[in-house]
Amino acid sequence: MQHEVTESRDLLGPDGRLVEEGWARRPLWRYARSRIKAGPFRIKEWDYYSVLSPEGRFGLTLTMSDLGYAGMFAACFLDLERGLYRQVDTLSVLPMGRTGFPADGDAGRVAFSDGKLSLAFECQRDQGAGGSPRDPGAGGSRRVLTFSAPTLDDGDGHVGLEGRIELYQPDALESVTIATSWAENRRAFYYNRKINCMPASGGFSIGPRSFRFDPMRDFGGLDWGRGRWTYENRWYWSSASGLAGGKPFGWNLGYGFSDRGPASENALVLDGRVHKLADVEFRYDRSDYLKPWRFVSSDGRFEMDFRPLVDRRSRTDLKLIVSDQHQVFGEFTGTAVLDDGSPVRVERFPGFAEDVFNRW
């Protein structure tokens, strides 16, 4: 079942349950933290950005999250040529919503800073040349990401991350938004938006080394989420953005997290339009995440081989709080099929896939 929501509405009713579960091409649900029927330790809010340069063979990921009992913040440099990553992360204690995430994913600013890491994410209406350097006449917004991490290194002895990246979000760009609950607790919910194919400009430095993004070929993605989760979850997620036949193309795939009976978040995005997919399965060796992966869909519209390059892994075990994460960056080769039956063939297409287990 793929229930598409087409009209704006409140996310939660007076009873704390989702008013209407399903997926949408726009963020049609109105989120209000005050309507969540749960203590502050159970509410989760997060923004995660990934920006890749397939020709430059590098990338960067930035994370801010408020998990109630802790805030988690990270900046990660990816060297796709050498298959390595360098990360700086830090925590805040008992933020319980004070991190200040906006309720509207297309407006506002959130920031964090301590001695290890400084991050700021801001969404601005573009008053300049338009929504994207690829389409200067289009209206849109830009997401401005500024960051620094004095101790982050590049693996070659250069130290000190500093940068600013702009991601362009044309008004015409569709994205996958999903609102689903858990079968065992219908007041627990997952409200999430994944934006692919945002042209990236700007860049960053690590010591004397400079890394620049070209908006004509490099793209960023956003994982924007708000919700009340259950205690134990395992999810699988893949995202990719690049060029196919000269047009921006990408996908979002995910399952294992909440009851996906009303809708999945599996979709292709070509030239700004979403093409919905049915179920997708990730096939991989859990004993070695750097072995080749395979992706297949139940409707035969997504068949991909994945060659891993970097396993961004982390594990925390504090008994009551456990997190085991593998976010694997690499290259996809295969075929995806659009709603009208047209195939899109890609080779060495940049993206990632992840397997995450959490108790928190």
PDB file of N, CA and C in Angstrom, residues 17 19 128 142 213 230 312:
ATOM      1  N   ARG A  17      -1.710  10.961  18.301  1.00  0.00           N
ATOM      2  CA  ARG A  17      -1.538  10.024  17.191  1.00  0.00           C
ATOM      3  C   ARG A  17      -1.492  10.782  15.863  1.00  0.00           C
ATOM      4  N   VAL A  19      -2.500  12.084  12.427  1.00  0.00           N
ATOM      5  CA  VAL A  19      -3.811  12.346  11.846  1.00  0.00           C
ATOM      6  C   VAL A  19      -4.002  11.538  10.577  1.00  0.00           C
ATOM      7  N   GLY A 128      18.635  36.089  -4.525  1.00  0.00           N
ATOM      8  CA  GLY A 128      19.618  36.424  -5.555  1.00  0.00           C
ATOM      9  C   GLY A 128      19.277  35.844  -6.908  1.00  0.00           C
ATOM     10  N   ARG A 142      18.068  28.362  -0.314  1.00  0.00           N
ATOM     11  CA  ARG A 142      19.396  27.782  -0.158  1.00  0.00           C
ATOM     12  C   ARG A 142      19.609  27.416   1.305  1.00  0.00           C
ATOM     13  N   PHE A 213      33.244  22.347  -4.000  1.00  0.00           N
ATOM     14  CA  PHE A 213      32.136  21.684  -4.680  1.00  0.00           C
ATOM     15  C   PHE A 213      31.707  22.497  -5.890  1.00  0.00           C
ATOM     16  N   THR A 230      10.172   4.286  19.480  1.00  0.00           N
ATOM     17  CA  THR A 230      10.227   3.195  20.435  1.00  0.00           C
ATOM     18  C   THR A 230      11.687   2.965  20.840  1.00  0.00           C
ATOM     19  N   ARG A 312      31.889   3.990   7.304  1.00  0.00           N
ATOM     20  CA  ARG A 312      31.873   4.926   8.438  1.00  0.00           C
ATOM     21  C   ARG A 312      31.133   4.233   9.587  1.00  0.00           C
TER      22      ARG A 312
END
